[in-house]
Each structure stands twice: as structure tokens, then as C-alpha cells.
PDB file of C-alpha atoms in Angstrom:
ATOM      1  CA  GLU A  21      -3.752  16.367   3.406  1.00 64.00           C
ATOM      2  CA  THR A  22      -0.478  17.453   5.025  1.00 67.00           C
ATOM      3  CA  GLY A  23       1.005  20.919   4.598  1.00 89.00           C
ATOM      4  CA  VAL A  24       4.117  19.493   2.931  1.00 94.00           C
ATOM      5  CA  THR A  25       4.552  20.502  -0.709  1.00 95.00           C
ATOM      6  CA  GLN A  26       7.036  19.404  -3.354  1.00 97.00           C
ATOM      7  CA  SER A  27       8.006  20.654  -6.788  1.00 96.00           C
ATOM      8  CA  PRO A  28       8.065  19.786  -9.552  1.00 97.00           C
ATOM      9  CA  THR A  29       5.454  17.027  -9.762  1.00 96.00           C
ATOM     10  CA  HIS A  30       7.120  15.238 -12.632  1.00 96.00           C
ATOM     11  CA  LEU A  31      10.520  15.540 -14.241  1.00 96.00           C
ATOM     12  CA  ILE A  32      12.212  13.846 -17.171  1.00 97.00           C
ATOM     13  CA  LYS A  33      15.999  13.970 -17.460  1.00 97.00           C
ATOM     14  CA  THR A  34      18.662  12.166 -19.437  1.00 97.00           C
ATOM     15  CA  ARG A  35      21.523  10.161 -18.032  1.00 97.00           C
ATOM     16  CA  GLY A  36      24.399  12.318 -16.804  1.00 97.00           C
ATOM     17  CA  GLN A  37      22.290  15.397 -16.152  1.00 98.00           C
ATOM     18  CA  GLN A  38      21.741  17.038 -12.799  1.00 98.00           C
ATOM     19  CA  VAL A  39      18.415  17.655 -11.044  1.00 98.00           C
ATOM     20  CA  THR A  40      17.155  19.729  -8.106  1.00 98.00           C
ATOM     21  CA  LEU A  41      13.976  18.819  -6.264  1.00 98.00           C
ATOM     22  CA  ARG A  42      12.295  21.102  -3.742  1.00 98.00           C
ATOM     23  CA  CYS A  43      10.291  20.593  -0.582  1.00 97.00           C
ATOM     24  CA  SER A  44       8.429  22.987   1.681  1.00 96.00           C
ATOM     25  CA  SER A  45       7.888  21.644   5.169  1.00 91.00           C
ATOM     26  CA  GLN A  46       4.706  21.839   7.171  1.00 88.00           C
ATOM     27  CA  SER A  47       4.379  24.980   9.285  1.00 85.00           C
ATOM     28  CA  GLY A  48       6.205  24.572  12.582  1.00 82.00           C
ATOM     29  CA  HIS A  49       8.338  21.657  11.401  1.00 86.00           C
ATOM     30  CA  ASN A  50      12.129  22.076  11.470  1.00 86.00           C
ATOM     31  CA  THR A  51      13.205  18.671  10.173  1.00 87.00           C
ATOM     32  CA  VAL A  52      13.042  17.402   6.593  1.00 91.00           C
ATOM     33  CA  SER A  53      13.832  13.851   5.523  1.00 92.00           C
ATOM     34  CA  TRP A  54      14.214  12.700   1.922  1.00 96.00           C
ATOM     35  CA  TYR A  55      13.273   9.258   0.626  1.00 96.00           C
ATOM     36  CA  GLN A  56      13.571   7.456  -2.686  1.00 97.00           C
ATOM     37  CA  GLN A  57      10.719   5.122  -3.580  1.00 95.00           C
ATOM     38  CA  ALA A  58      11.312   2.827  -6.523  1.00 93.00           C
ATOM     39  CA  LEU A  59       8.293   1.268  -8.195  1.00 90.00           C
ATOM     40  CA  GLY A  60       6.764  -1.419  -5.999  1.00 87.00           C
ATOM     41  CA  GLN A  61       9.126  -0.751  -3.099  1.00 90.00           C
ATOM     42  CA  GLY A  62       8.978   0.992   0.234  1.00 92.00           C
ATOM     43  CA  PRO A  63      10.599   4.400   0.681  1.00 94.00           C
ATOM     44  CA  GLN A  64      14.376   4.294   1.252  1.00 94.00           C
ATOM     45  CA  PHE A  65      15.939   6.914   3.511  1.00 92.00           C
ATOM     46  CA  ILE A  66      18.366   9.227   1.690  1.00 94.00           C
ATOM     47  CA  PHE A  67      19.195  11.824   4.341  1.00 91.00           C
ATOM     48  CA  GLN A  68      17.703  14.215   6.827  1.00 89.00           C
ATOM     49  CA  TYR A  69      18.146  17.908   7.568  1.00 89.00           C
ATOM     50  CA  TYR A  70      17.611  19.424  10.978  1.00 83.00           C
ATOM     51  CA  ARG A  71      18.048  23.162  11.481  1.00 81.00           C
ATOM     52  CA  GLU A  72      19.966  23.489   8.205  1.00 87.00           C
ATOM     53  CA  GLU A  73      22.462  20.691   8.901  1.00 86.00           C
ATOM     54  CA  GLU A  74      22.558  17.163   7.526  1.00 86.00           C
ATOM     55  CA  ASN A  75      21.674  14.804  10.352  1.00 80.00           C
ATOM     56  CA  GLY A  76      21.967  11.227   9.228  1.00 81.00           C
ATOM     57  CA  ARG A  77      22.351   9.635   5.816  1.00 85.00           C
ATOM     58  CA  GLY A  78      21.281   6.375   4.247  1.00 86.00           C
ATOM     59  CA  ASN A  79      23.179   4.229   1.746  1.00 88.00           C
ATOM     60  CA  PHE A  80      23.247   6.718  -1.095  1.00 94.00           C
ATOM     61  CA  PRO A  81      26.370   7.975  -2.921  1.00 96.00           C
ATOM     62  CA  PRO A  82      27.733  11.520  -2.530  1.00 96.00           C
ATOM     63  CA  ARG A  83      26.152  12.598  -5.811  1.00 97.00           C
ATOM     64  CA  PHE A  84      22.959  12.821  -3.744  1.00 97.00           C
ATOM     65  CA  SER A  85      23.238  16.043  -1.758  1.00 96.00           C
ATOM     66  CA  GLY A  86      20.913  18.494  -0.155  1.00 96.00           C
ATOM     67  CA  LEU A  87      20.303  21.774   1.561  1.00 95.00           C
ATOM     68  CA  GLN A  88      17.943  23.155   4.146  1.00 95.00           C
ATOM     69  CA  PHE A  89      17.140  26.850   4.266  1.00 94.00           C
ATOM     70  CA  PRO A  90      16.393  29.118   7.248  1.00 92.00           C
ATOM     71  CA  ASN A  91      12.656  28.723   6.596  1.00 91.00           C
ATOM     72  CA  TYR A  92      13.219  24.924   6.838  1.00 91.00           C
ATOM     73  CA  SER A  93      12.396  24.253   3.197  1.00 94.00           C
ATOM     74  CA  SER A  94      14.822  21.871   1.549  1.00 96.00           C
ATOM     75  CA  GLU A  95      16.380  20.839  -1.749  1.00 97.00           C
ATOM     76  CA  LEU A  96      17.598  17.477  -2.964  1.00 98.00           C
ATOM     77  CA  ASN A  97      20.266  17.580  -5.659  1.00 98.00           C
ATOM     78  CA  VAL A  98      21.303  14.598  -7.716  1.00 98.00           C
ATOM     79  CA  ASN A  99      24.337  14.843 -10.008  1.00 97.00           C
ATOM     80  CA  ALA A 100      25.361  12.551 -12.853  1.00 97.00           C
ATOM     81  CA  LEU A 101      21.934  10.951 -13.105  1.00 98.00           C
ATOM     82  CA  GLU A 102      21.767   7.219 -13.747  1.00 97.00           C
ATOM     83  CA  LEU A 103      18.879   5.170 -15.104  1.00 97.00           C
ATOM     84  CA  ASP A 104      18.365   3.588 -11.659  1.00 96.00           C
ATOM     85  CA  ASP A 105      17.676   7.010 -10.186  1.00 97.00           C
ATOM     86  CA  SER A 106      14.229   6.869 -11.784  1.00 97.00           C
ATOM     87  CA  ALA A 107      11.852   6.828  -8.824  1.00 97.00           C
ATOM     88  CA  LEU A 108       9.392   8.800  -6.746  1.00 96.00           C
ATOM     89  CA  TYR A 109      11.255  11.161  -4.430  1.00 98.00           C
ATOM     90  CA  LEU A 110       9.418  11.947  -1.235  1.00 97.00           C
ATOM     91  CA  CYS A 111      10.183  14.448   1.425  1.00 96.00           C
ATOM     92  CA  ALA A 112       8.729  14.299   4.912  1.00 94.00           C
ATOM     93  CA  SER A 113       8.708  17.000   7.540  1.00 91.00           C
ATOM     94  CA  SER A 114       8.560  16.559  11.281  1.00 86.00           C
ATOM     95  CA  PHE A 115       9.144  18.212  14.615  1.00 80.00           C
ATOM     96  CA  PRO A 116      10.865  16.323  17.402  1.00 69.00           C
ATOM     97  CA  ASP A 117       8.804  14.993  20.275  1.00 65.00           C
ATOM     98  CA  TRP A 118      10.815  16.244  23.217  1.00 60.00           C
ATOM     99  CA  ASP A 119       9.771  13.348  25.445  1.00 56.00           C
ATOM    100  CA  LEU A 120      10.772  10.497  23.210  1.00 54.00           C
ATOM    101  CA  SER A 121      12.852  12.202  20.518  1.00 56.00           C
ATOM    102  CA  VAL A 122      10.250  11.078  18.038  1.00 61.00           C
ATOM    103  CA  GLY A 123       8.686  13.323  15.484  1.00 71.00           C
ATOM    104  CA  THR A 124       5.861  11.974  13.376  1.00 82.00           C
ATOM    105  CA  GLN A 125       6.798  12.363   9.720  1.00 87.00           C
ATOM    106  CA  TYR A 126       4.302  13.767   7.240  1.00 90.00           C
ATOM    107  CA  PHE A 127       4.965  13.199   3.578  1.00 93.00           C
ATOM    108  CA  GLY A 128       4.714  15.493   0.607  1.00 95.00           C
ATOM    109  CA  PRO A 129       3.117  14.326  -2.672  1.00 95.00           C
ATOM    110  CA  GLY A 130       6.476  13.450  -4.192  1.00 96.00           C
ATOM    111  CA  THR A 131       8.349  14.215  -7.395  1.00 97.00           C
ATOM    112  CA  ARG A 132       8.391  11.490 -10.004  1.00 96.00           C
ATOM    113  CA  LEU A 133      11.777  11.515 -11.725  1.00 97.00           C
ATOM    114  CA  THR A 134      12.311   9.629 -14.953  1.00 97.00           C
ATOM    115  CA  VAL A 135      15.848   9.245 -16.257  1.00 97.00           C
ATOM    116  CA  LEU A 136      16.156   8.260 -19.926  1.00 96.00           C
TER     117      LEU A 136
ATOM    118  CA  GLY B  22      21.223  -1.074  10.781  1.00 73.00           C
ATOM    119  CA  GLU B  23      17.525  -1.715  11.191  1.00 81.00           C
ATOM    120  CA  ASN B  24      15.773  -4.244   8.958  1.00 89.00           C
ATOM    121  CA  VAL B  25      11.993  -4.427   8.669  1.00 95.00           C
ATOM    122  CA  GLU B  26      10.235  -7.389   7.107  1.00 96.00           C
ATOM    123  CA  GLN B  27       6.581  -7.211   6.123  1.00 97.00           C
ATOM    124  CA  HIS B  28       4.105  -9.971   5.268  1.00 97.00           C
ATOM    125  CA  PRO B  29       2.146 -10.719   3.233  1.00 97.00           C
ATOM    126  CA  SER B  30       3.127  -8.838   0.106  1.00 96.00           C
ATOM    127  CA  THR B  31      -0.411  -9.112  -1.255  1.00 97.00           C
ATOM    128  CA  LEU B  32      -3.687  -9.669   0.566  1.00 98.00           C
ATOM    129  CA  SER B  33      -7.224  -9.993  -0.750  1.00 98.00           C
ATOM    130  CA  VAL B  34     -10.166 -10.023   1.635  1.00 97.00           C
ATOM    131  CA  GLN B  35     -13.910  -9.952   1.204  1.00 97.00           C
ATOM    132  CA  GLU B  36     -15.578  -6.672   2.054  1.00 97.00           C
ATOM    133  CA  GLY B  37     -16.581  -6.698   5.714  1.00 97.00           C
ATOM    134  CA  ASP B  38     -13.919  -9.199   6.733  1.00 97.00           C
ATOM    135  CA  SER B  39     -10.773  -8.367   8.698  1.00 98.00           C
ATOM    136  CA  ALA B  40      -7.258  -7.886   7.346  1.00 98.00           C
ATOM    137  CA  VAL B  41      -4.029  -8.409   9.258  1.00 98.00           C
ATOM    138  CA  ILE B  42      -0.557  -7.307   8.147  1.00 98.00           C
ATOM    139  CA  LYS B  43       2.515  -8.310  10.111  1.00 98.00           C
ATOM    140  CA  CYS B  44       5.974  -6.786  10.441  1.00 98.00           C
ATOM    141  CA  THR B  45       9.135  -7.749  12.255  1.00 97.00           C
ATOM    142  CA  TYR B  46      12.087  -5.539  13.074  1.00 96.00           C
ATOM    143  CA  SER B  47      15.643  -6.352  13.995  1.00 93.00           C
ATOM    144  CA  ASP B  48      16.946  -3.534  16.200  1.00 88.00           C
ATOM    145  CA  SER B  49      15.674  -3.505  19.774  1.00 87.00           C
ATOM    146  CA  ALA B  50      16.505   0.227  19.914  1.00 84.00           C
ATOM    147  CA  SER B  51      13.508   0.994  17.687  1.00 87.00           C
ATOM    148  CA  ASN B  52      10.896   2.782  19.761  1.00 87.00           C
ATOM    149  CA  TYR B  53       8.243   4.068  17.353  1.00 89.00           C
ATOM    150  CA  PHE B  54       6.262   2.159  14.747  1.00 94.00           C
ATOM    151  CA  PRO B  55       4.029   4.036  12.279  1.00 94.00           C
ATOM    152  CA  TRP B  56       1.832   2.570   9.567  1.00 97.00           C
ATOM    153  CA  TYR B  57       1.318   4.372   6.290  1.00 96.00           C
ATOM    154  CA  LYS B  58      -1.328   3.875   3.606  1.00 97.00           C
ATOM    155  CA  GLN B  59      -0.378   4.736   0.053  1.00 96.00           C
ATOM    156  CA  GLU B  60      -2.940   4.873  -2.721  1.00 94.00           C
ATOM    157  CA  LEU B  61      -1.823   4.680  -6.319  1.00 89.00           C
ATOM    158  CA  GLY B  62       0.082   7.808  -7.322  1.00 85.00           C
ATOM    159  CA  LYS B  63      -0.356   9.461  -3.947  1.00 89.00           C
ATOM    160  CA  ARG B  64       1.775  10.216  -0.912  1.00 92.00           C
ATOM    161  CA  PRO B  65       2.089   7.824   2.030  1.00 93.00           C
ATOM    162  CA  GLN B  66      -0.433   8.845   4.679  1.00 94.00           C
ATOM    163  CA  LEU B  67      -0.010   8.059   8.351  1.00 93.00           C
ATOM    164  CA  ILE B  68      -2.964   5.990   9.543  1.00 95.00           C
ATOM    165  CA  ILE B  69      -1.855   4.887  12.985  1.00 95.00           C
ATOM    166  CA  ASP B  70       1.308   4.657  15.051  1.00 93.00           C
ATOM    167  CA  ILE B  71       2.439   3.068  18.284  1.00 93.00           C
ATOM    168  CA  ARG B  72       5.286   3.731  20.686  1.00 88.00           C
ATOM    169  CA  SER B  73       7.345   1.093  22.416  1.00 86.00           C
ATOM    170  CA  ASN B  74       5.843   1.812  25.829  1.00 85.00           C
ATOM    171  CA  VAL B  75       2.384   0.757  24.579  1.00 85.00           C
ATOM    172  CA  GLY B  76       1.222  -2.729  23.594  1.00 91.00           C
ATOM    173  CA  GLU B  77      -1.887  -1.877  21.625  1.00 95.00           C
ATOM    174  CA  LYS B  78      -3.583   1.131  20.112  1.00 95.00           C
ATOM    175  CA  LYS B  79      -6.941   1.411  18.397  1.00 96.00           C
ATOM    176  CA  ASP B  80      -8.555   4.037  16.200  1.00 94.00           C
ATOM    177  CA  GLN B  81     -12.035   3.104  15.006  1.00 95.00           C
ATOM    178  CA  ARG B  82     -11.615   0.172  12.586  1.00 97.00           C
ATOM    179  CA  ILE B  83      -7.817   0.190  12.742  1.00 98.00           C
ATOM    180  CA  ALA B  84      -5.660  -1.247  15.500  1.00 97.00           C
ATOM    181  CA  VAL B  85      -1.957  -1.896  15.932  1.00 98.00           C
ATOM    182  CA  THR B  86      -0.335  -4.328  18.346  1.00 97.00           C
ATOM    183  CA  LEU B  87       3.298  -4.455  19.397  1.00 96.00           C
ATOM    184  CA  ASN B  88       5.275  -7.297  20.921  1.00 95.00           C
ATOM    185  CA  LYS B  89       8.652  -5.884  21.922  1.00 93.00           C
ATOM    186  CA  THR B  90      10.004  -9.218  23.110  1.00 94.00           C
ATOM    187  CA  ALA B  91       9.361 -10.878  19.776  1.00 94.00           C
ATOM    188  CA  LYS B  92      10.115  -7.648  17.859  1.00 95.00           C
ATOM    189  CA  HIS B  93       6.969  -7.732  15.808  1.00 95.00           C
ATOM    190  CA  PHE B  94       3.997  -5.482  15.295  1.00 97.00           C
ATOM    191  CA  SER B  95       0.782  -5.924  13.367  1.00 98.00           C
ATOM    192  CA  LEU B  96      -1.920  -3.835  11.717  1.00 98.00           C
ATOM    193  CA  HIS B  97      -5.506  -4.986  12.070  1.00 98.00           C
ATOM    194  CA  ILE B  98      -8.311  -3.567   9.927  1.00 98.00           C
ATOM    195  CA  THR B  99     -11.821  -4.699  10.795  1.00 97.00           C
ATOM    196  CA  GLU B 100     -15.029  -4.395   8.754  1.00 97.00           C
ATOM    197  CA  THR B 101     -13.006  -3.689   5.619  1.00 97.00           C
ATOM    198  CA  GLN B 102     -14.410  -1.385   2.961  1.00 97.00           C
ATOM    199  CA  PRO B 103     -13.481  -0.904  -0.709  1.00 96.00           C
ATOM    200  CA  GLU B 104     -11.712   2.390   0.142  1.00 96.00           C
ATOM    201  CA  ASP B 105      -9.281   0.403   2.304  1.00 97.00           C
ATOM    202  CA  SER B 106      -7.725  -0.959  -0.901  1.00 97.00           C
ATOM    203  CA  ALA B 107      -4.190   0.436  -1.084  1.00 97.00           C
ATOM    204  CA  VAL B 108      -0.558  -0.425  -0.326  1.00 97.00           C
ATOM    205  CA  TYR B 109       0.248  -0.418   3.380  1.00 98.00           C
ATOM    206  CA  PHE B 110       3.748   0.131   4.744  1.00 97.00           C
ATOM    207  CA  CYS B 111       4.995  -0.496   8.228  1.00 97.00           C
ATOM    208  CA  ALA B 112       8.055   1.328   9.516  1.00 95.00           C
ATOM    209  CA  ALA B 113      10.355   1.279  12.507  1.00 93.00           C
ATOM    210  CA  PHE B 114      12.089   4.278  13.975  1.00 87.00           C
ATOM    211  CA  ILE B 115      15.467   4.309  15.671  1.00 78.00           C
ATOM    212  CA  PRO B 116      16.158   7.373  17.756  1.00 71.00           C
ATOM    213  CA  PHE B 117      19.603   8.859  17.809  1.00 62.00           C
ATOM    214  CA  ARG B 118      21.233  10.236  20.959  1.00 53.00           C
ATOM    215  CA  ILE B 119      18.714  12.074  23.087  1.00 44.00           C
ATOM    216  CA  SER B 120      20.734  15.235  22.616  1.00 45.00           C
ATOM    217  CA  ASN B 121      20.215  15.120  18.856  1.00 53.00           C
ATOM    218  CA  PHE B 122      16.559  15.965  18.616  1.00 51.00           C
ATOM    219  CA  GLY B 123      15.248  15.614  15.108  1.00 48.00           C
ATOM    220  CA  ASN B 124      17.775  12.982  14.174  1.00 52.00           C
ATOM    221  CA  GLU B 125      15.274  10.264  13.520  1.00 64.00           C
ATOM    222  CA  LYS B 126      15.316   7.680  10.776  1.00 77.00           C
ATOM    223  CA  LEU B 127      12.458   5.566   9.524  1.00 86.00           C
ATOM    224  CA  THR B 128      13.089   2.156   7.995  1.00 90.00           C
ATOM    225  CA  PHE B 129      10.173   0.911   5.920  1.00 94.00           C
ATOM    226  CA  GLY B 130       8.907  -2.551   5.149  1.00 95.00           C
ATOM    227  CA  THR B 131       8.388  -3.620   1.553  1.00 94.00           C
ATOM    228  CA  GLY B 132       4.656  -3.016   1.572  1.00 96.00           C
ATOM    229  CA  THR B 133       1.431  -5.035   1.413  1.00 97.00           C
ATOM    230  CA  ARG B 134      -1.000  -4.543  -1.425  1.00 97.00           C
ATOM    231  CA  LEU B 135      -4.454  -4.918   0.132  1.00 98.00           C
ATOM    232  CA  THR B 136      -7.411  -5.520  -2.156  1.00 98.00           C
ATOM    233  CA  ILE B 137     -10.944  -5.473  -0.780  1.00 97.00           C
ATOM    234  CA  ILE B 138     -13.306  -7.592  -2.850  1.00 96.00           C
ATOM    235  CA  PRO B 139     -16.842  -6.152  -2.993  1.00 93.00           C
TER     236      PRO B 139
END
């Protein structure tokens, strides 16, 4: 298992509410990426944080926002929840490979969000 | 942006036989191609990866091949076992400017549900 942890494990919210999901990166990793995985689909990139700054964003609206803290843990915030936001939210931590600018991403167990 | 296609979507093989999953990518800038295995209700786990300067990589029963010219890469599992049953995802990575370390993005395929028949 990786050293990446996420909380909570499961969450049930109603439409219009706001939610905060948390991720602790693996020791030594300074980059956290967030993904949304709908049932039966591959993970979709939401955004990435590197050294506390957002570094790249996928096709998600501004109501998806995030933070990274000095210890490299991260939060994903979703405002005005919609039914389609129901999914497994995964975070992945990595550390850049200085030769090829590639950092292998290791996933946390995910938070399953259900919006009613 | 990058687009990754994965085939087949489902695959059933007899225990002991080989399984092959194929992916194509669209952006020639992609330089890193990991494969993840995801069991029901669990996190994606990296099983093997390959970089664009390598054509083939093997780790015990698992191998990955890459054809940069054709922009496709494949996962090969030999001597399949029941514990190989899972959903497998390929992914392609596009690096950002070399000065922006950590600015990587993975684009995933749609997944292949592999079932090993005892």
C-alpha cells in the first residue's frame, strides 16, 4: 500500500451543499493531483498542486477548488454540489523525476461522495 | 489535449493463458506511460510503467511495449491467475515545461475489466 491517505472514506451530501475532502501525501512527495472517477470510468484530472500552488487544471468548473499546505497535504473543495458530482475522488502524490520531469503518481484510497 | 483510447473494454481469459490490453494516445509529447490495476472498491495501484526512451519493459509475468511511431502501447500478462482479475487502466503523461517540475498530468484510458476464468 502507498503512504497516501484520504478522509473521509464516504460522504453523503445533498444538492447545493459544499464539501471538503482531504489528502495526506506520501512522505517526501511535494505534488498532489486530484482526480474524479465516476462509476465505470477512468479517473479524470481535476487539478494539481505543487509547492502550495495550483499547477494545471482539467475541465472542471471553478466551484471545484483546492489548497495545498506547507506539509504538502491538500484539500479539495466542491461548492454548490450537483447530482453528477457523485463519484470516487482520488488524490495522488508524487515527486518530480529531475531527469525527465516525471513523477510516478501513487494514489490514495479515495473518498466516495454521494450527492442526493 | 491528450486523448487515450483503450481496448478491449472487457476481456475474459482462461487461467494460465495470456491477456493483452492495448492503448493508443494522440499527443506525441507524451513521454511516460503507466498502467494501473484497480480492484473493486480499492485505489488504482501502479503495476508497471514505461518511458518513451524504452521500447519494452518486463516485470515477472507483466510486460509493457511501446511503439512511439504508431503512438500505441500494450500490457501483456502471461500465465494469468485468478488474482489478476480487476480493472486495468492505461495512462499517458504529458510533461509541462522542463522548468515547471511537478507539473505533470495523467490522462487515463477508459479501463479494461479483466476476468480470469478458473
